[in-house]
Amino acid sequence: MQRNVIEYLELTAAKFPNKVAIEDEFGTITFGELQKKAKTISGYLISIGLERNQPVAVCLPKSIKSIETYLGVLYAGGFYMPMDTSTPKLRSLAILEKIRPTFIVSENKYLNIFECIEGSHTFIDYDVAINNGGYKVDCKFNIDTDPAYIINTS
């Protein structure tokens, strides 16, 4: 029996690696590719110090990249906090001050959102994470009661 979303992805990627998992305006990704990219991002997060049950802010447009990143955070044992790239800067800063994620995954073009943040946040460019991962990921320690994400409402 599957206990969490990562186990569902593992099972689905094993059974249907070439089946399209997600389609957005930029293209498609198969379950096998999605699993590989999520594990790559996970490996990068682990290599720079993400710890179990630690929040990671993800500030990317709704896209394949954002789903890859969410799953990468989960593979690494953390939980993600989706942030809309169109949210006003002051609102984004207030959210970050409240949650205090150690890591923020985004793209360099959104860096201006994070310029005034106080505290010890590490900005991670999506392209750096996807091109520098590769750490072996063992998701067997994830359990069904681990947090998966935080949603901030107004």
PDB file of N, CA and C in Angstrom, residues 22 31 34 36 42 46 52 56 68 83-84 96 127 139-140 145 148:
ATOM      1  N   ILE A  22       2.423  15.213 -17.268  1.00  0.00           N
ATOM      2  CA  ILE A  22       2.001  16.608 -17.198  1.00  0.00           C
ATOM      3  C   ILE A  22       2.192  17.254 -18.559  1.00  0.00           C
ATOM      4  N   PHE A  31       6.125  10.279 -16.910  1.00  0.00           N
ATOM      5  CA  PHE A  31       6.302   9.913 -15.506  1.00  0.00           C
ATOM      6  C   PHE A  31       7.763   9.572 -15.204  1.00  0.00           C
ATOM      7  N   LEU A  34       9.703  12.846 -15.134  1.00  0.00           N
ATOM      8  CA  LEU A  34       9.307  13.593 -13.946  1.00  0.00           C
ATOM      9  C   LEU A  34      10.003  13.040 -12.703  1.00  0.00           C
ATOM     10  N   LYS A  36      12.806  11.327 -12.611  1.00  0.00           N
ATOM     11  CA  LYS A  36      14.247  11.595 -12.709  1.00  0.00           C
ATOM     12  C   LYS A  36      14.565  13.043 -12.335  1.00  0.00           C
ATOM     13  N   SER A  42      15.960  16.901  -5.790  1.00  0.00           N
ATOM     14  CA  SER A  42      16.074  16.385  -4.433  1.00  0.00           C
ATOM     15  C   SER A  42      17.535  16.210  -4.035  1.00  0.00           C
ATOM     16  N   ILE A  46      19.402  18.050  -0.915  1.00  0.00           N
ATOM     17  CA  ILE A  46      20.070  17.277   0.139  1.00  0.00           C
ATOM     18  C   ILE A  46      21.543  17.671   0.224  1.00  0.00           C
ATOM     19  N   ARG A  52      15.091  16.853   6.978  1.00  0.00           N
ATOM     20  CA  ARG A  52      13.748  16.280   6.991  1.00  0.00           C
ATOM     21  C   ARG A  52      12.761  17.245   7.644  1.00  0.00           C
ATOM     22  N   VAL A  56      10.439  24.522   2.290  1.00  0.00           N
ATOM     23  CA  VAL A  56      11.123  25.103   1.135  1.00  0.00           C
ATOM     24  C   VAL A  56      10.096  25.930   0.370  1.00  0.00           C
ATOM     25  N   GLU A  68       7.975  19.539 -10.805  1.00  0.00           N
ATOM     26  CA  GLU A  68       9.259  18.861 -10.597  1.00  0.00           C
ATOM     27  C   GLU A  68       9.874  19.286  -9.261  1.00  0.00           C
ATOM     28  N   MET A  83       4.564  29.589  -3.923  1.00  0.00           N
ATOM     29  CA  MET A  83       4.392  31.041  -3.912  1.00  0.00           C
ATOM     30  C   MET A  83       4.132  31.497  -5.335  1.00  0.00           C
ATOM     31  N   ASP A  84       3.082  32.273  -5.506  1.00  0.00           N
ATOM     32  CA  ASP A  84       2.706  32.780  -6.817  1.00  0.00           C
ATOM     33  C   ASP A  84       3.657  33.907  -7.210  1.00  0.00           C
ATOM     34  N   LEU A  96       7.106  34.908   3.789  1.00  0.00           N
ATOM     35  CA  LEU A  96       8.436  34.361   4.054  1.00  0.00           C
ATOM     36  C   LEU A  96       8.885  34.647   5.489  1.00  0.00           C
ATOM     37  N   ASP A 127      17.459  26.298 -12.418  1.00  0.00           N
ATOM     38  CA  ASP A 127      18.398  25.736 -13.391  1.00  0.00           C
ATOM     39  C   ASP A 127      19.648  25.174 -12.724  1.00  0.00           C
ATOM     40  N   CYS A 139      13.720   7.539  -0.455  1.00  0.00           N
ATOM     41  CA  CYS A 139      12.496   8.133   0.098  1.00  0.00           C
ATOM     42  C   CYS A 139      11.792   7.205   1.081  1.00  0.00           C
ATOM     43  N   LYS A 140      12.416   6.124   1.463  1.00  0.00           N
ATOM     44  CA  LYS A 140      11.760   5.167   2.346  1.00  0.00           C
ATOM     45  C   LYS A 140      11.511   5.724   3.744  1.00  0.00           C
ATOM     46  N   THR A 145       2.389  10.790   7.642  1.00  0.00           N
ATOM     47  CA  THR A 145       2.060  11.930   8.499  1.00  0.00           C
ATOM     48  C   THR A 145       3.041  13.087   8.343  1.00  0.00           C
ATOM     49  N   ALA A 148       3.409  17.788   3.634  1.00  0.00           N
ATOM     50  CA  ALA A 148       3.752  17.833   2.208  1.00  0.00           C
ATOM     51  C   ALA A 148       3.870  19.280   1.735  1.00  0.00           C
TER      52      ALA A 148
END
